[in-house]
C-alpha positions in Angstrom: 124.5 89.0 97.9 127.9 90.7 97.4 127.3 91.1 93.7 123.9 92.6 94.3 125.3 94.9 96.9 128.0 96.1 94.6 125.6 96.8 91.7 122.7 98.0 93.7 121.0 101.2 92.4 118.5 103.7 93.8 115.9 100.9 94.3 117.7 100.2 97.6 116.9 103.8 98.7 113.3 103.3 97.8 113.2 100.2 99.9 115.0 102.1 102.7 112.5 105.0 102.4 109.3 103.0 102.8 110.6 100.7 105.6 110.5 103.4 108.3 109.3 103.4 111.9 105.7 103.9 110.7 105.9 100.8 108.6 107.5 98.8 111.4 104.7 99.9 113.7 101.8 99.3 111.3 103.1 95.9 110.3 103.6 94.9 114.0 100.0 96.0 114.8 98.7 94.1 111.7 100.5 90.9 112.9 99.4 91.2 116.5 95.7 92.0 115.7 95.1 89.9 112.6 97.8 87.3 112.5 98.8 86.4 108.9 95.5 87.4 107.4 96.7 90.7 106.0 99.9 89.5 104.3 98.0 89.7 101.0 97.7 93.5 101.5 101.5 93.6 101.8 101.9 91.5 98.6 99.5 93.9 96.7 101.2 97.1 97.9 104.6 95.7 97.1 103.5 94.9 93.5 101.9 98.3 93.2 105.1 100.0 94.4 107.2 98.0 91.9 105.0 99.1 89.0 105.0 102.8 90.0 108.7 102.9 90.8 109.6 101.3 87.5 107.7 104.0 85.7 109.5 106.7 87.7 112.9 105.1 87.0 112.1 104.8 83.3 111.1 108.5 83.2 114.3 109.6 85.0 116.6 107.6 82.6 115.0 108.6 79.4 114.3 112.3 80.1 117.4 112.8 82.3 115.1 114.8 84.6 113.3 114.4 87.9 109.5 113.8 88.1 108.9 117.3 89.5 110.9 118.9 86.6 108.8 117.0 84.0 105.5 117.9 85.8 106.5 121.6 85.8 107.5 121.6 82.1 104.6 119.4 80.7 101.6 121.1 82.3 101.0 124.2 80.2 98.0 125.7 82.0 99.6 128.2 84.6 96.7 127.9 87.0 96.8 124.0 87.1 100.6 124.0 87.0 101.1 126.2 90.0 98.3 124.7 91.9 99.8 121.2 91.5 103.3 122.4 92.2 102.2 124.1 95.4 100.3 121.0 96.5 103.4 118.8 95.9 105.7 121.3 97.7 103.5 121.5 100.8 102.6 117.8 100.9 106.1 116.5 100.5 108.5 119.2 101.6 106.6 120.4 104.6 105.1 116.9 105.3 108.5 115.3 105.3 109.8 118.0 107.7 107.1 117.0 110.2 107.4 113.2 109.7 111.2 113.4 110.0 110.7 113.7 113.8 109.0 110.2 113.7 111.9 108.9 111.7 114.5 110.1 114.2 112.4 109.0 117.1 112.2 105.5 115.5 116.0 105.3 115.3 116.3 106.5 118.9 113.8 103.8 120.1 116.0 101.2 118.6 119.0 102.4 120.5 117.0 102.8 123.7 115.7 99.3 123.4 119.2 98.0 122.7 120.6 99.6 125.8 117.4 99.4 127.9 117.6 103.1 128.4 114.5 104.9 129.5 116.2 108.2 130.5 114.6 111.1 128.7 117.7 113.2 128.8 119.7 110.4 127.1 116.9 110.1 124.5 117.4 113.8 123.5 121.1 113.2 123.0 120.4 110.1 120.9 118.2 112.2 118.7 121.0 114.6 118.2 123.4 111.8 117.4 121.1 110.3 114.8 120.5 113.7 113.3 124.3 114.3 113.1 124.8 110.9 111.3 122.1 111.8 108.8 123.6 115.2 108.3 127.1 113.9 107.6 125.8 111.3 105.0 123.7 113.9 103.3 126.4 116.7 103.4 129.0 114.4 101.7 126.8 114.8 98.6 128.4 111.8 96.9 125.6 109.5 95.5 127.7 106.3 95.6 128.8 106.8 99.2 125.2 107.6 100.2 123.9 104.7 98.3 126.2 102.2 99.9 125.5 103.5 103.4 121.8 103.1 102.8 122.1 99.6 101.3 124.2 98.6 104.3 121.5 99.7 106.7 118.8 98.1 104.6 120.6 94.8 104.8 121.1 95.1 108.5 117.4 95.9 109.0 116.4 93.1 106.7 118.5 90.5 108.4 117.2 91.6 111.8 113.5 91.1 110.9 114.0 88.1 108.6 116.0 86.2 111.3 113.4 87.1 113.9 110.5 85.8 111.6 112.4 82.6 111.1 113.1 81.8 114.8 109.4 82.3 115.6 108.7 79.0 113.7 105.6 80.3 111.9 102.8 78.2 110.4 103.8 78.1 106.7 100.3 77.0 105.5 98.7 79.9 107.3 101.3 82.3 105.8 100.5 81.1 102.3 96.8 81.5 102.9 97.3 85.0 104.3 99.4 85.9 101.2 96.9 84.8 98.6 93.5 84.7 100.1 92.3 88.3 100.7 90.4 89.0 104.0 88.5 92.3 104.2 86.1 93.3 106.9 85.1 96.3 108.9 87.5 95.6 111.7 90.6 95.3 109.5 89.9 97.8 106.8 91.8 100.7 108.3 94.8 98.5 108.9 94.8 97.4 105.3 94.7 101.0 104.2 97.6 101.7 106.6 99.7 98.8 105.1 99.2 100.0 101.5 99.6 103.6 102.4 102.9 103.1 104.2 104.3 101.2 101.2 103.1 103.2 98.2 104.8 106.5 99.2 104.4 109.6 97.0 107.8 111.1 97.7 109.6 107.8 96.6 108.4 108.5 93.0 110.3 111.8 93.0 113.3 110.4 94.8 113.6 107.4 92.4 113.3 109.5 89.2 115.9 112.0 90.4 118.5 109.5 91.7 118.2 106.9 88.8 119.9 109.3 86.4 122.9 109.4 88.7 123.3 105.7 88.3 122.4 105.0 84.7 122.9 107.2 81.6 121.2 105.5 78.5 118.1 103.7 77.6 120.2 100.5 77.2 120.4 100.6 81.0 116.6 100.4 81.4 116.7 96.6 82.1 119.3 97.2 84.9 117.0 99.8 86.5 114.0 97.5 86.2 115.8 94.6 87.8 117.1 96.9 90.5 113.6 98.1 91.2 112.0 94.7 91.3 114.7 93.1 93.5 115.0 96.1 96.0 111.3 96.7 96.4 110.5 93.0 96.6 113.1 92.7 99.3 111.6 95.6 101.1 108.2 94.0 100.9 109.6 90.7 102.2 111.0 92.6 105.2 107.6 94.1 105.9 106.0 90.7 105.7 108.7 89.3 108.0 107.6 92.0 110.6 104.0 90.9 110.3 105.0 87.2 110.7 107.2 87.9 113.7 104.4 89.8 115.4 101.8 87.2 114.6 104.0 84.4 115.9 105.1 86.1 119.1 101.8 85.7 121.0 101.7 89.3 122.0 98.3 90.3 123.4 98.5 94.0 122.5 100.9 96.5 121.1 101.2 100.2 121.5 104.5 100.5 119.6 107.0 98.4 117.7 109.1 97.9 120.8 106.5 95.6 122.2 107.5 93.1 119.5 110.9 92.8 121.1 109.4 92.4 124.6 107.1 89.7 123.3 110.0 87.7 121.8 112.4 87.9 124.7 110.7 85.2 126.8 110.9 82.8 123.9 114.3 83.6 122.4 116.2 85.4 125.1 118.1 88.7 124.8 119.1 88.1 121.2 115.6 88.8 119.9 115.8 92.3 121.5 119.1 93.0 119.8 117.7 91.9 116.4 114.6 94.1 116.8 116.7 97.0 118.1 118.9 96.9 115.0 115.8 96.8 112.9 114.2 99.8 114.6 117.4 101.8 114.5 118.0 101.1 110.8 114.4 101.8 109.9 114.6 105.1 111.6 117.9 106.3 110.3 117.3 105.2 106.6 114.1 107.1 106.6 115.8 110.0 108.4 118.1 110.3 105.4 115.7 109.6 102.5 112.9 112.0 103.7 115.1 115.1 103.6 116.8 114.0 100.4 113.4 113.5 98.6 112.2 116.9 99.9 115.3 118.6 98.4 114.8 116.9 95.0 111.2 117.8 94.9 111.9 121.5 95.8 114.7 121.6 93.2 112.4 120.3 90.4 109.2 122.2 91.4 111.1 125.6 91.6 113.3 125.0 88.6 116.6 125.3 90.5 119.8 124.3 88.9 122.6 122.4 90.8 123.4 119.0 92.3 123.3 117.5 95.8 126.1 119.9 96.8 124.4 123.1 95.7 123.5 125.6 98.4 119.7 125.7 97.8 119.6 121.9 97.7 121.4 121.6 101.0 119.3 124.3 102.6 116.1 122.3 101.9 117.3 119.0 103.4 118.9 120.8 106.3 115.6 122.5 107.1 113.8 119.2 107.0 116.4 117.4 109.1 116.8 120.2 111.6 113.0 120.5 112.2 112.9 116.7 112.7 115.7 116.8 115.3 114.1 119.7 117.2 110.7 118.0 117.4 112.2 114.7 118.4 114.6 116.1 121.0 112.0 118.4 122.6 109.1 116.0 122.4 107.0 118.5 120.5 103.9 117.0 118.9 102.8 119.4 116.1 99.3 118.0 115.8 97.9 120.7 113.5 100.9 120.5 111.1 100.7 116.7 111.0 97.0 116.9 110.2 97.7 119.3 107.4 100.5 117.1 106.0 98.1 114.1 106.1 95.5 116.0 104.1 98.0 117.2 101.6 99.5 113.8 101.1 96.1 112.2 100.8 95.2 114.7 98.1 98.6 114.4 96.4 98.9 110.6 96.0 96.1 110.1 93.4 97.1 113.4 91.6 100.7 112.3 91.4 99.8 108.8 90.3 97.4 110.2 87.7 100.0 112.7 86.3 102.6 110.0 86.2 100.4 107.8 84.1 99.6 110.7 81.8 103.3 111.5 81.4 104.2 107.9 80.9 101.9 107.8 77.8 103.3 110.9 76.1 105.4 110.0 73.1 106.9 113.5 73.1 108.4 112.7 76.5 109.3 109.0 76.3 109.0 108.0 72.7 109.0 104.3 72.2 109.5 103.8 75.9 106.1 105.0 76.9 103.7 102.6 78.8 102.4 99.4 77.3 98.7 98.5 77.5 99.5 96.1 80.3 101.4 98.7 82.2 98.5 101.2 81.8 96.1 98.6 83.1 98.1 98.0 86.2 98.6 101.8 86.6 94.8 102.4 86.4 94.1 99.9 89.1 96.7 101.5 91.3 95.2 104.9 90.5 91.8 103.8 91.7 93.3 102.4 94.9 95.2 105.7 95.4 92.0 107.6 95.1 90.4 105.5 97.8 93.5 105.9 100.0 93.5 109.7 99.4 89.8 110.1 100.2 90.2 108.0 103.4 93.2 110.0 104.4 91.3 113.3 104.1 88.2 112.0 105.7 90.1 110.5 108.6 91.9 113.8 109.3 88.7 115.9 109.0 86.9 113.5 111.4 89.9 112.9 113.7 88.9 115.2 116.5 85.4 113.9 116.4 86.2 110.2 116.0 89.6 109.7 117.6 89.0 107.5 120.7 91.3 106.7 123.6 91.0 104.0 126.2 92.2 103.9 129.8 91.9 101.6 132.8 90.6 103.1 136.0 91.8 101.5 139.2 91.3 101.9 143.0 93.1 100.6 146.0 90.4 98.6 147.8 90.0 96.2 150.8 91.6 98.8 153.0 88.7 99.4 155.4 87.5 102.6 153.9 83.9 101.2 153.7 83.2 102.4 150.2 84.3 99.4 148.1 80.8 98.5 147.0 80.1 102.1 145.9 83.4 102.4 143.9 83.4 99.0 142.2 80.7 99.7 139.5 82.9 102.5 138.1 86.2 100.7 137.9 87.9 98.5 135.4 90.6 97.2 137.8 91.2 97.1 141.5 94.2 96.6 143.8 93.3 94.6 146.8 95.2 95.0 150.1 96.5 91.6 151.0 97.7 91.8 154.5 100.7 94.1 154.5 99.2 97.5 155.4 95.6 96.4 155.6 93.3 93.5 154.8 92.7 89.9 155.9 91.2 86.8 154.3 87.6 88.1 154.9 88.2 91.5 153.4 90.0 90.0 150.5 87.2 87.5 149.8 84.6 90.2 149.9 86.5 92.5 147.6 87.1 89.6 145.2 83.4 88.9 145.2 82.5 92.5 144.3 85.2 92.6 141.6 83.9 89.4 140.0 80.3 90.7 140.2 81.2 93.8 138.3 83.7 92.2 135.9 86.6 94.2 137.4 90.2 93.0 136.9 91.8 91.9 140.2 95.2 92.9 141.3 97.4 92.4 144.4 98.3 95.4 146.5 101.3 94.3 148.6 103.2 96.6 150.9 105.7 96.9 153.7 104.4 95.0 156.9 103.3 98.3 158.4 99.7 98.3 159.6 100.3 100.9 162.2 101.2 103.6 159.6 99.1 102.2 156.8 102.2 101.2 154.8 103.2 104.8 154.3 106.5 104.7 156.3 109.7 103.7 154.5 111.4 100.5 155.7 114.9 99.3 154.9 114.6 95.5 154.7 117.1 93.1 153.1 116.1 92.3 149.5 115.5 88.6 150.0 113.3 89.3 153.1 111.3 92.0 151.3 110.8 89.8 148.2 109.6 86.9 150.4 107.1 89.2 152.1 105.7 90.5 148.8 105.5 87.0 147.3 103.6 85.8 150.4 101.0 88.6 150.1 100.5 88.0 146.3 100.2 84.2 146.8 97.5 84.6 149.4 95.4 86.9 147.2 96.0 84.7 144.1 94.8 81.5 146.0 91.6 83.3 147.2 91.0 84.8 143.7 91.3 81.4 142.0 89.1 79.7 144.6 86.4 82.3 143.8 86.7 81.5 140.1 88.7 84.5 139.1 92.2 85.2 137.9 94.9 87.5 139.2 95.7 90.2 136.6 98.3 92.5 138.1 100.4 93.7 141.0 100.6 97.2 142.3 102.9 98.0 145.3 101.4 100.2 148.0 102.4 103.5 149.6 106.0 103.7 150.7 106.9 100.5 148.9 105.6 102.0 145.6 107.4 105.3 146.1 110.7 103.7 147.1 110.6 101.3 144.2 110.1 104.2 141.9 113.5 105.8 142.8 115.5 103.2 144.7 117.4 100.4 142.8 117.4 98.0 145.7 113.7 98.3 146.5 112.9 98.0 142.8 115.0 94.9 142.5 113.1 93.3 145.4 109.7 93.9 143.8 111.0 92.6 140.4 112.4 89.5 142.1 109.0 88.8 143.6 107.3 89.3 140.3 109.7 86.9 138.6 108.4 84.1 140.8 105.0 84.3 139.1 103.6 83.7 135.6 105.0 86.2 133.0 101.4 87.3 132.2 101.1 89.0 135.5 101.3 92.8 134.9 103.1 95.2 137.2 101.6 98.7 137.6 104.5 101.3 137.7 104.9 105.1 137.4 106.2 106.4 134.1 110.0 107.1 133.9 110.7 105.3 137.2 113.6 103.1 138.2 111.2 100.1 138.7 109.8 100.6 135.2 113.3 100.5 133.7 114.3 97.4 135.7 111.0 95.6 134.9 111.7 96.1 131.1 115.2 94.8 131.5 113.9 91.7 133.3 111.1 91.2 130.8 108.3 91.9 133.3 105.1 93.1 131.7 104.3 96.6 132.8 101.5 99.1 132.6 102.3 102.8 133.3 100.1 104.3 136.1 99.2 107.9 136.8 97.1 109.3 139.6 93.8 111.1 139.0 93.6 112.7 142.5 97.2 113.6 143.2 99.3 116.6 142.2 102.7 116.1 140.6 106.1 117.7 141.0 108.2 118.5 137.9 110.2 115.3 138.3 106.9 113.3 138.2 107.1 112.5 141.9 103.9 113.0 143.8 103.5 116.1 146.0 104.0 115.0 149.6 100.8 114.3 151.6 102.2 116.6 154.3 101.4 119.5 152.0 97.9 120.9 151.6 97.9 120.7 147.8 98.9 117.0 147.6 95.4 115.6 147.0 92.9 116.8 144.4 89.3 116.7 145.6 87.3 118.7 143.0 85.8 116.3 140.4 86.1 118.8 137.6 89.8 119.4 138.3 90.4 115.7 138.4 88.6 115.2 135.0 90.8 117.9 133.4 93.9 116.3 135.0 93.0 112.9 133.6 92.1 114.1 130.1 95.4 115.9 129.8 97.4 112.8 130.8 95.5 110.4 128.5 95.0 112.6 125.4 97.9 115.0 125.5 100.3 112.7 127.5 101.1 115.8 129.6 100.6 116.5 133.3 100.3 120.0 134.7 102.6 120.1 137.8 102.1 122.2 140.9 104.6 124.7 139.4 102.3 125.2 136.4 104.6 123.3 133.9 103.4 120.7 131.4 105.6 117.5 131.8 105.4 114.4 129.6 103.8 111.4 131.1 102.4 108.1 129.9 99.5 106.2 131.5 97.7 102.9 130.7 95.9 103.0 134.0 94.7 105.8 136.2 94.4 105.4 140.0 91.8 107.1 142.2 92.7 106.5 145.9 89.9 104.6 147.6 90.6 106.3 150.9 90.0 109.8 149.4 86.8 111.1 151.0 85.6 112.2 147.6 86.6 108.9 145.8 83.1 107.8 144.9 82.2 111.3 143.6 85.4 111.4 141.5 85.1 108.0 139.9 81.4 108.6 139.2 82.2 111.9 137.5 85.0 110.3 135.4 82.7 107.5 134.4 79.9 109.9 133.3 82.2 112.4 131.5 85.2 110.6 129.9 83.0 109.2 127.2 82.0 112.7 126.2 85.7 113.5 125.4 86.2 110.2 123.5 87.9 108.3 126.3 86.5 104.9 127.1 87.1 103.0 130.4 88.4 99.5 129.7 
């Protein structure tokens, strides 16, 4: 390992570049949804990457030029030349600037998971720290220092994922079957495209051809470059497969980001799994945060015919632009949808064009002499070219149809069994319900009837415990000792759980009520009491919590499964607290306003506050208060109209 580390070339940077946060997320999703079945796609994309990167490396060593330099010089037709150069510049330079935000956010996620930090202000500072680290490494401008830094991070990342995949004790026969028996169907096709697309990266071809000449000088060094490419890319592919294996072995029911992988492993392997995954996420983010600006600068240099090295003013201005834009987007939470869509279209069009031009150049004796492609290399290249055309077309089609076809899903819940008298009218429109279990309202008879209605309409059943405060409907704050409060909550949950199971159902979640919910959102002691109560039950029981709350942070720390909740019929303050019910604008009653409110929270992840500001929020479930006089009208309106804006109720 030490000898390889000492002699490692730019292949390590290629591996570092394609193992970014996007790869971590796609591989995690592939493992969770399809188990080991898509390992073959990772094997295929790794082999394709090795073949293409070997060509790029050979071109760089023999010509002593970058790929963009050769393209600019070899294409003689001005119209075609400038058209292709413009496409490459926009697809890679502008595209990398936008995607850099995702790279930095990925590194930040690793640190936040490591320190269990959900504070948005701290997240902004972490983005600045990661950007500063990337800036220093790039500004040094010394290839060997940069190379060693990247190799170190790749090794850290690799060890994190490889160790995690081993400790999950995977089924070896199933892994071998997944690696060598292709499985393609309508449900997994887009994931396959994603796995290949996240590994065969266009800008890596430019990066490799530009950097390889810094490491090796003569054609006698070609075999070193080939070995470096094979070992490094294969190692990167192995890491990607390790992520898939880890996710498939962790028994995670769903995933919305790569951090869910760490949550899924903690019950089995303790806190160490979280640290392994955190290091992996951080390394994946920061390596890509370095290579994306670097590749963009090399591409701009070659396409525009600039002279100079990594320390030249224009070279630095390009990567500083890419890095700065990424830091800004990541720090401010800006989501430049239109630019991202343009970058996806341009990259989709650029991939087959770049692969086709690379194959054409690799067969020119005037450029490579006796080192041009063999028949076997051309055969492999043509197969990859065809695949790249399919990927390119799918990328373009997907973006063109994104607004029309992109779908979202949300859970709609109501607090029921509280005596409002409208439970039977509300239930057909819900996907989950929170049943009062004796604290602020409800008794055995009301619980049994609400459970019956929920089972009749296939609605998920949750407990709705509260302070023992029937007189004030659980909306008055109470300061109880933690052990007493936990015992009261446990008793309420157990009672509903027993009645649910007697009726043939299963308890799905817990949502605190009223003052208990609001206090747990901001008060450490109350949040701990609720978490202690949850810890007494099966780990599969979900806790509904508000986004960015104290209880959400503590639940994550204690490995309690959570679902972020937002309110359809309540107005928010800028700090994401609900407007006090003592104010006239606390509750929203107009169905049209509620619909717009929900659409913004689900699709844009933004909520418009009473001050008119848009504040970031996340929600997996939306609550409509059952005691709202307009509750039936609101849930009916949501049910009828959400589908029209591509939001399904699940």
